[in-house]
PDB file of C-alpha atoms in Angstrom:
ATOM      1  CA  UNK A   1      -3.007 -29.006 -39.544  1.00 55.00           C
ATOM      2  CA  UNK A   2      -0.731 -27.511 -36.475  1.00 64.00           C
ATOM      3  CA  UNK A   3       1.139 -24.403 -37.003  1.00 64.00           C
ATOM      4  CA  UNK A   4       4.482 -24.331 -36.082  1.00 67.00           C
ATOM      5  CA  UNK A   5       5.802 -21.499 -33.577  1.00 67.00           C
ATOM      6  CA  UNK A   6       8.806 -19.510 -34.335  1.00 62.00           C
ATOM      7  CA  UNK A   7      11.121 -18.636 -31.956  1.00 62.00           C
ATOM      8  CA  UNK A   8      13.178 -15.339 -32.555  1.00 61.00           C
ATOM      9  CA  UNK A   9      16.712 -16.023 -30.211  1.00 66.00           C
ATOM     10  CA  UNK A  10      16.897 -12.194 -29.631  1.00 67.00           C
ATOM     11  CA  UNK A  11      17.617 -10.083 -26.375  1.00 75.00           C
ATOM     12  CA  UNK A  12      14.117  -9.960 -24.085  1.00 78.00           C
ATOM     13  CA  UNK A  13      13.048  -5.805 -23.573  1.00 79.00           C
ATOM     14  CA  UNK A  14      12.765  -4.697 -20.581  1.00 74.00           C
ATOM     15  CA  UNK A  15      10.998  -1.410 -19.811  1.00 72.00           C
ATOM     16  CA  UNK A  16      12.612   0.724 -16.729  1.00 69.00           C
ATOM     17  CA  UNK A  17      10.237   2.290 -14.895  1.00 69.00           C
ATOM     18  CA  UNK A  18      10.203   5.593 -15.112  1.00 73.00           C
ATOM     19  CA  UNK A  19      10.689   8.091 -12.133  1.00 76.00           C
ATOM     20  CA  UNK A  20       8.036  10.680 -12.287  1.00 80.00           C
ATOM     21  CA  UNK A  21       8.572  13.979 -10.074  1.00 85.00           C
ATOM     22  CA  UNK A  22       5.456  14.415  -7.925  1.00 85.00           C
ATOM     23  CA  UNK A  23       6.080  16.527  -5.211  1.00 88.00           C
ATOM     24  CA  UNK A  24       2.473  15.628  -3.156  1.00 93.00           C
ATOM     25  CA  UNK A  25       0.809  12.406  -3.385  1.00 94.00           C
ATOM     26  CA  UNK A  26      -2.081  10.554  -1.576  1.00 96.00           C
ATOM     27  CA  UNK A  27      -1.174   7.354   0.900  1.00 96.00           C
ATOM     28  CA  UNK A  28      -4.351   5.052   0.896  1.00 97.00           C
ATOM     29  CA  UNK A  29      -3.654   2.877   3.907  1.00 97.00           C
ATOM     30  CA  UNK A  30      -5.581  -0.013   3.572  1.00 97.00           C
ATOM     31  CA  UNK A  31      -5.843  -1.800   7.456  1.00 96.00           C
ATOM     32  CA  UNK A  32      -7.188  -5.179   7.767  1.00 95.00           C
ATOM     33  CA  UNK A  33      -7.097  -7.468  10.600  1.00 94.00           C
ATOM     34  CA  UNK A  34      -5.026  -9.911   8.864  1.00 95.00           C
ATOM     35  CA  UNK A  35      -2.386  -7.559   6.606  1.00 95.00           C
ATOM     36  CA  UNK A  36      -1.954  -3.881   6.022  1.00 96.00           C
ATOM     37  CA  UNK A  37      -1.463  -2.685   2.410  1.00 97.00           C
ATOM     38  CA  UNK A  38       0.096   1.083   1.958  1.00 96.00           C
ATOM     39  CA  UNK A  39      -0.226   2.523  -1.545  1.00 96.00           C
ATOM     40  CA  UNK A  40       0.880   5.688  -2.598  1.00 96.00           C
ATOM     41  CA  UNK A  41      -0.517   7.576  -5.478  1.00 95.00           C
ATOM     42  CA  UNK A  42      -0.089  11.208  -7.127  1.00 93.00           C
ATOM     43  CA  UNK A  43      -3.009  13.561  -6.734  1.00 93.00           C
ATOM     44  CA  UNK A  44      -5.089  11.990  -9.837  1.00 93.00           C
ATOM     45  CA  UNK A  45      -4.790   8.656  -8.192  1.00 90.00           C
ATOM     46  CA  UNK A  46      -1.698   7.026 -10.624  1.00 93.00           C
ATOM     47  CA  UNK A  47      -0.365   4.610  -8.595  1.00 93.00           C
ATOM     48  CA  UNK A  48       3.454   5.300  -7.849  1.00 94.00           C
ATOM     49  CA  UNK A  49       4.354   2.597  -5.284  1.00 94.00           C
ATOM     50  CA  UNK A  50       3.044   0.377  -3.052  1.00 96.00           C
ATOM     51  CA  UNK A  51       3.980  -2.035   0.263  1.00 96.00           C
ATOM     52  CA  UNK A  52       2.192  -4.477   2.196  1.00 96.00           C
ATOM     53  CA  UNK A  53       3.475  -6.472   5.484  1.00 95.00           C
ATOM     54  CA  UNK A  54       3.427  -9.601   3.394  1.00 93.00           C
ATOM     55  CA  UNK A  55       5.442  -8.346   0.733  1.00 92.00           C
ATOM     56  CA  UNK A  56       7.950  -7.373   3.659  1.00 94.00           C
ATOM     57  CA  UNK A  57       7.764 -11.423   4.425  1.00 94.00           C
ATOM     58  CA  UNK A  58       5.822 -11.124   7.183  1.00 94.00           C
ATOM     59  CA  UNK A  59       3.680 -13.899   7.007  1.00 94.00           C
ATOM     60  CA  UNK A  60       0.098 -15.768   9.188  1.00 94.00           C
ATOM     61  CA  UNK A  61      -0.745 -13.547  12.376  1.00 92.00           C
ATOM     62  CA  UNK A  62       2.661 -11.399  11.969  1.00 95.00           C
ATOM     63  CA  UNK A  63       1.215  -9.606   9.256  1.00 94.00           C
ATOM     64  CA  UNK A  64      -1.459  -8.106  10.611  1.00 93.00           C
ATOM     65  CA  UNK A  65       0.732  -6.478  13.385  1.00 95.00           C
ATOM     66  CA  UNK A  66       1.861  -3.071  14.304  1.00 96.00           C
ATOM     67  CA  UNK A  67       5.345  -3.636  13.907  1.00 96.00           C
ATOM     68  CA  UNK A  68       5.268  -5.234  10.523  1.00 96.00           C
ATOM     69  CA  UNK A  69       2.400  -2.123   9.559  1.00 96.00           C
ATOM     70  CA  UNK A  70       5.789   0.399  10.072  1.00 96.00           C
ATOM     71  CA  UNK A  71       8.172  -1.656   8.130  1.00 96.00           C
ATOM     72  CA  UNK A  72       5.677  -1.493   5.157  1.00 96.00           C
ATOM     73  CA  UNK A  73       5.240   1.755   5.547  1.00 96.00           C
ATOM     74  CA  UNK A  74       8.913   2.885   5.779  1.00 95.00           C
ATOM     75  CA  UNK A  75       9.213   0.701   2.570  1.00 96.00           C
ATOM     76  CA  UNK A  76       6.624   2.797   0.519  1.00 95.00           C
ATOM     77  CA  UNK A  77       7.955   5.730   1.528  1.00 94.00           C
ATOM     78  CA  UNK A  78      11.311   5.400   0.440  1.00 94.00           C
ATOM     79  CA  UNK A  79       9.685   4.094  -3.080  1.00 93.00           C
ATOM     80  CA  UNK A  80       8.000   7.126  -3.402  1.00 94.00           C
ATOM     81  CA  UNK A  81      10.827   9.630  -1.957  1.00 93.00           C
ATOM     82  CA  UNK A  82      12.291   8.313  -5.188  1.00 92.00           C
ATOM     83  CA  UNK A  83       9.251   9.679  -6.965  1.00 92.00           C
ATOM     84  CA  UNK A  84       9.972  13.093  -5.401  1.00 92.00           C
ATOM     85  CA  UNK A  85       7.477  12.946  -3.070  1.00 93.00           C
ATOM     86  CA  UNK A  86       7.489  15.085  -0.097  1.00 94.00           C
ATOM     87  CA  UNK A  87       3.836  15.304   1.480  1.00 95.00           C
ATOM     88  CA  UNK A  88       0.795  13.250   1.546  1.00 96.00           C
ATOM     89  CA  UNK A  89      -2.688  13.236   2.737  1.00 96.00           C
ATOM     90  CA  UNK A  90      -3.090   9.889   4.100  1.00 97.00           C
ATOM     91  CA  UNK A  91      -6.152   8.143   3.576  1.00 97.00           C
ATOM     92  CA  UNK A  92      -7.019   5.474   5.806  1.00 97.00           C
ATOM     93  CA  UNK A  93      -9.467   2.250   5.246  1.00 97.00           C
ATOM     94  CA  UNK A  94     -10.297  -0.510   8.239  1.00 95.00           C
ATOM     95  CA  UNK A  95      -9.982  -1.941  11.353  1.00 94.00           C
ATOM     96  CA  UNK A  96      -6.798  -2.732  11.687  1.00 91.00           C
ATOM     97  CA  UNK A  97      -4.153  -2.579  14.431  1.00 92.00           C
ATOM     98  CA  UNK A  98      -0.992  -1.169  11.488  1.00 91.00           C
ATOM     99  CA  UNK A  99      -3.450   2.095  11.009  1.00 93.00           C
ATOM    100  CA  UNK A 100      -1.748   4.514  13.549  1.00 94.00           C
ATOM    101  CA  UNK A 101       1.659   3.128  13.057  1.00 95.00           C
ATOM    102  CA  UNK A 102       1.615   3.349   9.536  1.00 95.00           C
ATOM    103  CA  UNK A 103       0.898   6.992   9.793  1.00 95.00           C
ATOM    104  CA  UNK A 104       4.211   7.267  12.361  1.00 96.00           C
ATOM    105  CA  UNK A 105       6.413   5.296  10.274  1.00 95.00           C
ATOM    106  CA  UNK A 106       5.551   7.930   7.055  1.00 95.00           C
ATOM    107  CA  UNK A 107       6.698  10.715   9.234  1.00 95.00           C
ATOM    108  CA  UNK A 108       9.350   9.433  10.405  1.00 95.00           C
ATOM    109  CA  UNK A 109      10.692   8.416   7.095  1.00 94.00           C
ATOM    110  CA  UNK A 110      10.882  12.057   6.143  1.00 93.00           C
ATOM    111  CA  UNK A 111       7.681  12.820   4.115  1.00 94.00           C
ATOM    112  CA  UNK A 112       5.175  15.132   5.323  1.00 95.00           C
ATOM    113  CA  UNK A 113       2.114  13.898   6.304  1.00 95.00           C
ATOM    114  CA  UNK A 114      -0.601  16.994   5.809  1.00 96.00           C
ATOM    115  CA  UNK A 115      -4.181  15.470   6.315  1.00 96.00           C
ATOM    116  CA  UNK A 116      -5.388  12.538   7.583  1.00 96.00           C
ATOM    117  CA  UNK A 117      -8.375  10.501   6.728  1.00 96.00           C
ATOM    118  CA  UNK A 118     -10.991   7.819   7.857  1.00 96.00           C
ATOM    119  CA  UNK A 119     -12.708   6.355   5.052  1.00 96.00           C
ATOM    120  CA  UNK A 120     -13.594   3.245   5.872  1.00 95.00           C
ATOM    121  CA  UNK A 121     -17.192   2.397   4.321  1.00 92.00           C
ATOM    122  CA  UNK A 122     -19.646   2.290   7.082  1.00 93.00           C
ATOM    123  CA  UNK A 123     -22.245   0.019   5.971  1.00 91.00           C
ATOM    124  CA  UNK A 124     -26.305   1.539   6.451  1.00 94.00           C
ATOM    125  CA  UNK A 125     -27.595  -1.670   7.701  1.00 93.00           C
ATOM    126  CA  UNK A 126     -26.079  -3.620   4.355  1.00 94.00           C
ATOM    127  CA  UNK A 127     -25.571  -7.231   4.013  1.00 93.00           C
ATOM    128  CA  UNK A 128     -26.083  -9.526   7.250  1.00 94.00           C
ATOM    129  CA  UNK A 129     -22.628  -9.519   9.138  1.00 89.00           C
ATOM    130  CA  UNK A 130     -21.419 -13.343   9.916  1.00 92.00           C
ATOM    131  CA  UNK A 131     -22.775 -15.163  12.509  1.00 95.00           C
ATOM    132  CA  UNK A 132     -20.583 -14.494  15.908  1.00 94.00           C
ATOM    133  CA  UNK A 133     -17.159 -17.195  16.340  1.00 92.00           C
ATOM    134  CA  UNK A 134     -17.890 -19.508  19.204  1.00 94.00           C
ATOM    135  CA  UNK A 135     -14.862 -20.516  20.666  1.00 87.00           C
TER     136      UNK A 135
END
């Protein structure tokens, strides 16, 4: 025997997100060849905002540029200006060619940038890299 659903024709909740006031948060800037992903965190690593150069409709080899790296950027940190963020130790993972200009377009957009960071995991002769593109 099927149960029948009930539906209730009330009003849908929406939660508003609430603005927290962080003064100094953490931008992990995350640099591939193909797209660059900026996320900016408070100092216990709760995510406040986030931007990537496909989000900014970037999209195939675009993505992974410099250009659309800074527009990202610039987006996240007016997201997190509304946070109250003024500095940030960037944090920076990859090879990618939106790592410096990331950096730039934070400063310019008026937050502080205080330390900067390579962590990009270095492998200790890990798993067998793919075989080399013959083209």
């Amino acid at each position: 025997m099927a149960k029948t659903q009930t539906k209730t024709a009330g009003k849908k909740v929406v939660k508003k997100k609430e603005k927290k006031n962080v003064p100094h948060g953490i931008a992990h800037i995350q640099a591939s060849f193909n797209n660059t992903i900026i996320s900016i965190s408070d100092p216990m690593g709760n995510m406040l905002c986030w931007a990537s150069s496909g989000n900014q409709n970037f999209r195939g080899t675009r993505k992974g540029t410099p250009f659309a790296a800074q527009i990202a950027s610039g987006i996240a940190a007016e997201a997190a200006k509304e946070h109250g963020v003024r500095s940030v130790d960037v944090r920076v993972k990859g090879p990618g060619s939106g790592r410096e200009s990331a950096v730039r377009a934070l400063n310019a957009a008026g937050i502080q940038v205080t330390s900067i960071r390579d962590v990009t995991p270095i492998p200790h002769n890990g798993c067998r890299p793919p075989k080399r593109r013959r083209v």
